[in-house]
mmCIF file of C-alpha atoms in Angstrom:
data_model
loop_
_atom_site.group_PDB
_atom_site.id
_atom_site.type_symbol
_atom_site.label_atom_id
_atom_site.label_comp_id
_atom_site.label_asym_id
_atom_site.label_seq_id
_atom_site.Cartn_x
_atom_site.Cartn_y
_atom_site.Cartn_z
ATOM 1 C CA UNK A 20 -115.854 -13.212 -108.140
ATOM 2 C CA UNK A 21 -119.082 -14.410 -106.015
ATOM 3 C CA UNK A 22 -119.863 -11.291 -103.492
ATOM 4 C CA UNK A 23 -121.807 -13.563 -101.168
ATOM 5 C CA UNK A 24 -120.160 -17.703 -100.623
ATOM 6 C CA UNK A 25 -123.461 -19.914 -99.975
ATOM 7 C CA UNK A 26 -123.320 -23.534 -98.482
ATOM 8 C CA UNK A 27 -124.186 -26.014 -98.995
ATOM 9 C CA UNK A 28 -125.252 -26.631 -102.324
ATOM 10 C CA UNK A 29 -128.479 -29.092 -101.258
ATOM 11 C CA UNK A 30 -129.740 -30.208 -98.339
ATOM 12 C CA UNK A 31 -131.742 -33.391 -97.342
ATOM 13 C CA UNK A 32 -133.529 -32.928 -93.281
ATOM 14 C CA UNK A 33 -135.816 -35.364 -92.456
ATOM 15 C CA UNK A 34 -139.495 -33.723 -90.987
ATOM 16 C CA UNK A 35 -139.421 -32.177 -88.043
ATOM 17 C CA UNK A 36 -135.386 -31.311 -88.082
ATOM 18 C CA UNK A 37 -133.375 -28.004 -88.955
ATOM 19 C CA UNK A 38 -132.096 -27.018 -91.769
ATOM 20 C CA UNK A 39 -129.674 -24.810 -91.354
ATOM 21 C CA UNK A 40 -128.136 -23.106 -94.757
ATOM 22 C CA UNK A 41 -124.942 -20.686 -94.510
ATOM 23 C CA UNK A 42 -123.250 -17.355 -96.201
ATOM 24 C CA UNK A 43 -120.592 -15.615 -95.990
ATOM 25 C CA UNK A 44 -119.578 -12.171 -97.002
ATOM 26 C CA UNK A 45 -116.626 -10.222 -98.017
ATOM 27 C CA UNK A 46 -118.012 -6.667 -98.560
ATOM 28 C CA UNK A 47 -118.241 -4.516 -94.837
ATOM 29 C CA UNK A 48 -120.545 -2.165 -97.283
ATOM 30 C CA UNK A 49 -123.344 -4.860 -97.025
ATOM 31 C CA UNK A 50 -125.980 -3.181 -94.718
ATOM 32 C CA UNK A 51 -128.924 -5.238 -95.471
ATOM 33 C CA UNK A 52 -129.380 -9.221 -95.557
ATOM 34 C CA UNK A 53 -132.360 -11.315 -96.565
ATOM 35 C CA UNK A 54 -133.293 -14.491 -97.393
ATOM 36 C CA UNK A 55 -135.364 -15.491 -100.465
ATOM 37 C CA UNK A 56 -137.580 -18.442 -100.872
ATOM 38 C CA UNK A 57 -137.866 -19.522 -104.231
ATOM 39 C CA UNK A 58 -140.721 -22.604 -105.389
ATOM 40 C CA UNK A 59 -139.977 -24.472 -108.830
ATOM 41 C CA UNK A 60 -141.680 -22.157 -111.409
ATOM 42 C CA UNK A 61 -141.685 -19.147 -109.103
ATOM 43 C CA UNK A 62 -140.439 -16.540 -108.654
ATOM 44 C CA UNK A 63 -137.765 -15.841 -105.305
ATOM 45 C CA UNK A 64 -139.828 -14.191 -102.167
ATOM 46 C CA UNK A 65 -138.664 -12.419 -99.037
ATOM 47 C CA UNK A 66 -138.617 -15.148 -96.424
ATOM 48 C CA UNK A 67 -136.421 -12.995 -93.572
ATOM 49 C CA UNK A 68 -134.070 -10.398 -92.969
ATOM 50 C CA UNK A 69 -131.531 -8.747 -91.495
ATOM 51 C CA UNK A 70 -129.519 -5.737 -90.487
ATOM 52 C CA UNK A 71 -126.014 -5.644 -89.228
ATOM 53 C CA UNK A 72 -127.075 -4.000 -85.699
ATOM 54 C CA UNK A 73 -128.357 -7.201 -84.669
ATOM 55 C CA UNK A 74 -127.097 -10.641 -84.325
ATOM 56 C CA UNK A 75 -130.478 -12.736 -84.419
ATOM 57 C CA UNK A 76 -133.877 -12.478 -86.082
ATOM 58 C CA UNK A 77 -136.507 -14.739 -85.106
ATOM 59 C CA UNK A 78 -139.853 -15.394 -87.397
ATOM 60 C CA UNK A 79 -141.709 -18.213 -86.951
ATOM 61 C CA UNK A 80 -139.837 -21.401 -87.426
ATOM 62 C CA UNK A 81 -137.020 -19.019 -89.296
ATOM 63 C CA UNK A 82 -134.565 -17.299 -87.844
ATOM 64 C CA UNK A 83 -131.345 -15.523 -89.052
ATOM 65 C CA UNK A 84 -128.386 -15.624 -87.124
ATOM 66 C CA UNK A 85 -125.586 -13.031 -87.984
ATOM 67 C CA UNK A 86 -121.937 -12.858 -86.796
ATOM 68 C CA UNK A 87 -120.770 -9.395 -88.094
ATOM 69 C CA UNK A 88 -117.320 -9.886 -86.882
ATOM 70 C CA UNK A 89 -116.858 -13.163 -89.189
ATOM 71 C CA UNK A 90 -118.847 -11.429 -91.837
ATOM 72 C CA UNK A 91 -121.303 -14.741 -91.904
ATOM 73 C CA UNK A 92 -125.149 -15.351 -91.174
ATOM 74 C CA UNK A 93 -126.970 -18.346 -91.554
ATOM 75 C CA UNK A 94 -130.673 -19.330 -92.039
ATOM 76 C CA UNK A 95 -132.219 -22.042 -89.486
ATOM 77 C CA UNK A 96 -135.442 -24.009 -90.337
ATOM 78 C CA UNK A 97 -136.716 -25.186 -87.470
ATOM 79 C CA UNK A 98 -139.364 -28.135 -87.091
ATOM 80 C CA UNK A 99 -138.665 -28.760 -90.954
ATOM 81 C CA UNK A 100 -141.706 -29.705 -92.898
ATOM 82 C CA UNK A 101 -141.441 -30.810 -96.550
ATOM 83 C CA UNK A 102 -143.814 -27.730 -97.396
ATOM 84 C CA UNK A 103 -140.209 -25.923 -96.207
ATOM 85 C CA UNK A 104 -138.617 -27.902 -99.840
ATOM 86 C CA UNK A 105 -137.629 -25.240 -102.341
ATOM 87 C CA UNK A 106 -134.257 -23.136 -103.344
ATOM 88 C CA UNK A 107 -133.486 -20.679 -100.731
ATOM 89 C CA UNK A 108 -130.960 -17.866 -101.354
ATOM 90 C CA UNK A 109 -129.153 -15.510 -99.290
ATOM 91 C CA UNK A 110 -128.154 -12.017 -100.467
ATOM 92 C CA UNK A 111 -126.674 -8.691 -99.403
ATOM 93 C CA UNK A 112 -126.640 -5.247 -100.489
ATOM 94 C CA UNK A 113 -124.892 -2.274 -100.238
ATOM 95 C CA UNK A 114 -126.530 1.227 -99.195
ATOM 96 C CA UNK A 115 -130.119 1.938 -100.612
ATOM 97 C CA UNK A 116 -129.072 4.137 -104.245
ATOM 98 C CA UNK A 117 -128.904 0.865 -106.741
ATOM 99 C CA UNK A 118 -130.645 -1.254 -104.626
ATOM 100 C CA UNK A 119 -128.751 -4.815 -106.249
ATOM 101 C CA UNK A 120 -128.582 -7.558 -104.308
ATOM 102 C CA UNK A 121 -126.097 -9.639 -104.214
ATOM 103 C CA UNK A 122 -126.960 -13.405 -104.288
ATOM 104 C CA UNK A 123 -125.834 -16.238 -103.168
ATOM 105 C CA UNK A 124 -125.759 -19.481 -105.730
ATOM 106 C CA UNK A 125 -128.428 -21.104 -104.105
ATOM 107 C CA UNK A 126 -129.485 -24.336 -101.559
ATOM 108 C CA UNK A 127 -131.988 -26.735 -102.484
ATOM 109 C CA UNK A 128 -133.999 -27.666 -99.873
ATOM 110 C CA UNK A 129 -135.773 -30.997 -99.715
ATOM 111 C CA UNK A 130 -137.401 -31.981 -96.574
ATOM 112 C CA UNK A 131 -138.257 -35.617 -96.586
ATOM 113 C CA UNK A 132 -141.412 -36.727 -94.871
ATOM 114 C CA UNK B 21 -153.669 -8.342 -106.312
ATOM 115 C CA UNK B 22 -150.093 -6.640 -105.595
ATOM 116 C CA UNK B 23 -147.959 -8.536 -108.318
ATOM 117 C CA UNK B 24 -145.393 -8.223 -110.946
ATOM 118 C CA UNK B 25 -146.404 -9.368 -114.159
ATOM 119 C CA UNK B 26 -143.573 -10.621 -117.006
ATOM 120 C CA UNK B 27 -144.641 -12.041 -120.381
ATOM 121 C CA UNK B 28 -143.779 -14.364 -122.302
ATOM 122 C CA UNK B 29 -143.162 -17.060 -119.679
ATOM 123 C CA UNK B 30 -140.959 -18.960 -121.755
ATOM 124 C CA UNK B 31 -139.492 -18.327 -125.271
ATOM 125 C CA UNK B 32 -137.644 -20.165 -127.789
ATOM 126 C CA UNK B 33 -135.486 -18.162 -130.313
ATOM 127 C CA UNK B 34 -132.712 -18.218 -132.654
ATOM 128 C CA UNK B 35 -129.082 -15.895 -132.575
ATOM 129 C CA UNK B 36 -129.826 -12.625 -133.904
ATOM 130 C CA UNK B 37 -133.553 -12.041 -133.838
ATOM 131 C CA UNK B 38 -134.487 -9.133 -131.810
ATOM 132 C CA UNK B 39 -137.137 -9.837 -128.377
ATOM 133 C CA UNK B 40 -138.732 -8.009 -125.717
ATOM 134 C CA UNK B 41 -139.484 -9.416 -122.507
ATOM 135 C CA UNK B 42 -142.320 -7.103 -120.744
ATOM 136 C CA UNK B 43 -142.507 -6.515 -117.254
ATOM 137 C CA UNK B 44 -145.453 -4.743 -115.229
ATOM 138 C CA UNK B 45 -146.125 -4.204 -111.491
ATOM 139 C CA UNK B 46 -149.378 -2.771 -110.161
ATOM 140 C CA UNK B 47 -147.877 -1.634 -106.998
ATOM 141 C CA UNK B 48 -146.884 1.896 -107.463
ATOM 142 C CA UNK B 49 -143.429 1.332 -107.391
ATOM 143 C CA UNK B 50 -140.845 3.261 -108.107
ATOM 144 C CA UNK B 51 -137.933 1.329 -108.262
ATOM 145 C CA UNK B 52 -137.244 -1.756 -110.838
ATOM 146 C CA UNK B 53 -134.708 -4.187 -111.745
ATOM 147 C CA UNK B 54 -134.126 -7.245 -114.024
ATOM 148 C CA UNK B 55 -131.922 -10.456 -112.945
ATOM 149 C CA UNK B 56 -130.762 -13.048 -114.598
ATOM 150 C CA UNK B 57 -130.550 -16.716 -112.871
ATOM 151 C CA UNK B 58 -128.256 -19.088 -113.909
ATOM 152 C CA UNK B 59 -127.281 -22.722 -112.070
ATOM 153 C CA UNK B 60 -124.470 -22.508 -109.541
ATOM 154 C CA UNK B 61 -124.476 -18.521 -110.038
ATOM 155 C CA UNK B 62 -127.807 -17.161 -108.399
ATOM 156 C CA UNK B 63 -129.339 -14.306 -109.350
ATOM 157 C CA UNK B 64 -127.480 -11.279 -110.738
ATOM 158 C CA UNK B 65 -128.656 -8.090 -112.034
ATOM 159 C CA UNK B 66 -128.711 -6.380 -115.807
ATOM 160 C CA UNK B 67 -130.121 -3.068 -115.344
ATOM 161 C CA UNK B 68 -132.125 -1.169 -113.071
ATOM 162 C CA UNK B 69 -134.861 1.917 -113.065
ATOM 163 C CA UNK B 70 -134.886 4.139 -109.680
ATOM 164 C CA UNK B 71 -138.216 6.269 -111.220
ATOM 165 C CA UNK B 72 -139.262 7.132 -114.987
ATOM 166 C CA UNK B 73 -136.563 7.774 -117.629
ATOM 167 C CA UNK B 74 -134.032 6.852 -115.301
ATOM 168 C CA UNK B 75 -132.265 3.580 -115.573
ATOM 169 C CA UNK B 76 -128.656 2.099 -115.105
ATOM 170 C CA UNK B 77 -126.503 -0.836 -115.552
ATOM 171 C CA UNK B 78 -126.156 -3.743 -112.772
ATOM 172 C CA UNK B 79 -123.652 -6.108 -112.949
ATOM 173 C CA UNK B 80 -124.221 -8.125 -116.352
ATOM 174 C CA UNK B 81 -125.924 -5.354 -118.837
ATOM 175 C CA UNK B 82 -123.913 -6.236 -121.973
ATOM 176 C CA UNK B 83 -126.216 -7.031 -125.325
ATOM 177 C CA UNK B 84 -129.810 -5.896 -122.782
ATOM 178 C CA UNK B 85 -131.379 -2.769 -123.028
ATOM 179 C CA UNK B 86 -134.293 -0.948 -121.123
ATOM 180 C CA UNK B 87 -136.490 1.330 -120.860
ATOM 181 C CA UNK B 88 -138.833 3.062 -118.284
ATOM 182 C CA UNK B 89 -141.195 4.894 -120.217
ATOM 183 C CA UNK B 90 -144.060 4.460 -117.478
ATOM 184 C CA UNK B 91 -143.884 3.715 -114.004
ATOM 185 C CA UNK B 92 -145.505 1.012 -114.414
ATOM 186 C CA UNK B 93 -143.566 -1.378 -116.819
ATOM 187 C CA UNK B 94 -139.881 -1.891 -117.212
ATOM 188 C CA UNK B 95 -139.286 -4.018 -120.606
ATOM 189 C CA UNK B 96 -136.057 -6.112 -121.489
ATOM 190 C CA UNK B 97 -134.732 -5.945 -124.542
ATOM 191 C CA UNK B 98 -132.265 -8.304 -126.242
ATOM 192 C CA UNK B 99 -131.304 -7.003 -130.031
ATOM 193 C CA UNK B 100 -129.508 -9.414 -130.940
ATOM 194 C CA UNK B 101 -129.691 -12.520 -128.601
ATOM 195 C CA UNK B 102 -126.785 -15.113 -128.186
ATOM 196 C CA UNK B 103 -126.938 -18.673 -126.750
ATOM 197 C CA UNK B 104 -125.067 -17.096 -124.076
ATOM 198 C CA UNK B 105 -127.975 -15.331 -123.091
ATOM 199 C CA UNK B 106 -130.082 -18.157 -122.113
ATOM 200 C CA UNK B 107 -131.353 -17.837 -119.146
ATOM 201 C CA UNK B 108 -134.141 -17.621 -116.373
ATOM 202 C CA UNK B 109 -135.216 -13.989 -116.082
ATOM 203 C CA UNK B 110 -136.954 -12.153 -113.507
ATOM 204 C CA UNK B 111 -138.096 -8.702 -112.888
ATOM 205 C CA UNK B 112 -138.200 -7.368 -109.861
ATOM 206 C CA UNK B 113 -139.861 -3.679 -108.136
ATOM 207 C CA UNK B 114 -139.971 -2.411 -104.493
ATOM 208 C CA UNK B 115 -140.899 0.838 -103.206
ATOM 209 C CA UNK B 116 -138.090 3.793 -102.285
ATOM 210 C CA UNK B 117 -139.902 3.769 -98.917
ATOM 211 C CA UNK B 118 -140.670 1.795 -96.148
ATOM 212 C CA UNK B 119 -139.436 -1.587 -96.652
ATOM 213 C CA UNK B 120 -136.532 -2.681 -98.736
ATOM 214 C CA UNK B 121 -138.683 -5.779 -99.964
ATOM 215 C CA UNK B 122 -138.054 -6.317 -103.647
ATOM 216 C CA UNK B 123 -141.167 -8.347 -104.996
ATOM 217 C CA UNK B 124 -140.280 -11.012 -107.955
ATOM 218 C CA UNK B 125 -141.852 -11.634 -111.175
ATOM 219 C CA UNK B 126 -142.967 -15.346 -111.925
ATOM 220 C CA UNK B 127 -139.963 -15.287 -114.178
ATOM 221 C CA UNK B 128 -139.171 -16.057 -117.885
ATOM 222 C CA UNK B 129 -137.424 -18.589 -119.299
ATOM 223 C CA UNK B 130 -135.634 -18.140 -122.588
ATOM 224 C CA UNK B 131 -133.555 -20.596 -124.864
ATOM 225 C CA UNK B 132 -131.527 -18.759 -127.577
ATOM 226 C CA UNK B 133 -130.589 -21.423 -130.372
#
């Protein structure tokens, strides 16, 4: 049973468009929401995140927007370049004792020049 | 460098015979983890450490151990690997305070045969 639903499973944006990758949650526990980053042979990095108090997050050319009521929040690449191409995942978790996150399965990212 | 160190970076082995997978962070943390990362299924977690000697399951813990005998380093073990247990690992350590950030291992890659 997948806590967190990610779509879609790849992406293709041309440079200079947005990418825009989504989630959706069941669990009204989650309190916390980032985004990873991960590059072929690398490991995932914090790209952005999230708490449920606020309904946007803007860094950069990333920004996170979260609709608590339809338990979904998305990632938007703005101005994609194809240094942007990699797997990005979303995740959740659930109070700060065990710390898991929850992931998402995953969206490869290519941004074609 | 701030960084989580996990060796070896990829590892061929056969059913039965015992490994370790080592993880180390240099960043004081208190808090560790280990995922697994399989396609279609991101990143899920085996066990976890909140501080020395104390560890605990995550979601997929069956035929890992761990231990936390340092702060430090956080080693995987597998005593009797299966096929089913091939996999891309990662370690993974944050601090209890400030930031939630988890910081990611380059990962290891291991094919049981």
């Amino acid at each position: 049973q997948q806590q967190v639903k990610q779509s879609p499973q790849s992406l293709i944006v041309q440079k200079g468009g947005i990418s825009i990758i989504n989630c959706a949650y069941e669990n009204t526990a989650f309190d916390y929401f980032p985004w990873y980053q991960q590059f072929p042979g690398k490991g995932p990095a914090l790209l952005i995140a999230i708490r449920p108090d606020v309904s946007e997050k803007k860094e950069g050319r990333f920004t996170i927007s979260f609709n608590k009521s339809a338990k979904q929040f998305s990632l938007h690449i703005m101005d994609s370049q194809p240094g942007d191409s990699a797997t990005y995942f979303c995740a959740a978790r659930a109070g700060t004792g065990r710390r898991a996150l929850t992931f998402g399965s995953g969206t490869r990212l290519q941004v074609q020049p | 460098e701030a960084q989580v160190t996990q060796n070896p970076r990829y590892l061929i082995t056969v059913t039965g015979k015992k490994l370790t997978v080592t993880c180390s962070q240099n960043m004081n943390h208190e808090y560790m983890s280990w995922y697994r990362q399989d396609p279609g299924l991101g990143l899920r977690q085996i066990y976890y450490s909140m501080n020395v000697e104390v560890t605990d399951k995550g979601d997929v813990p069956e035929g890992y151990k761990v231990s936390r005998k340092e702060k430090r380093n956080f080693p995987l073990i597998l005593e009797s690997p299966s096929p089913n247990q091939t996999s891309l690992y990662f370690c993974a350590s944050s601090s209890r305070q400030g930031t939630d950030t988890q910081y990611f291992g380059p990962g290891t890659r291991l094919t049981v045969l």
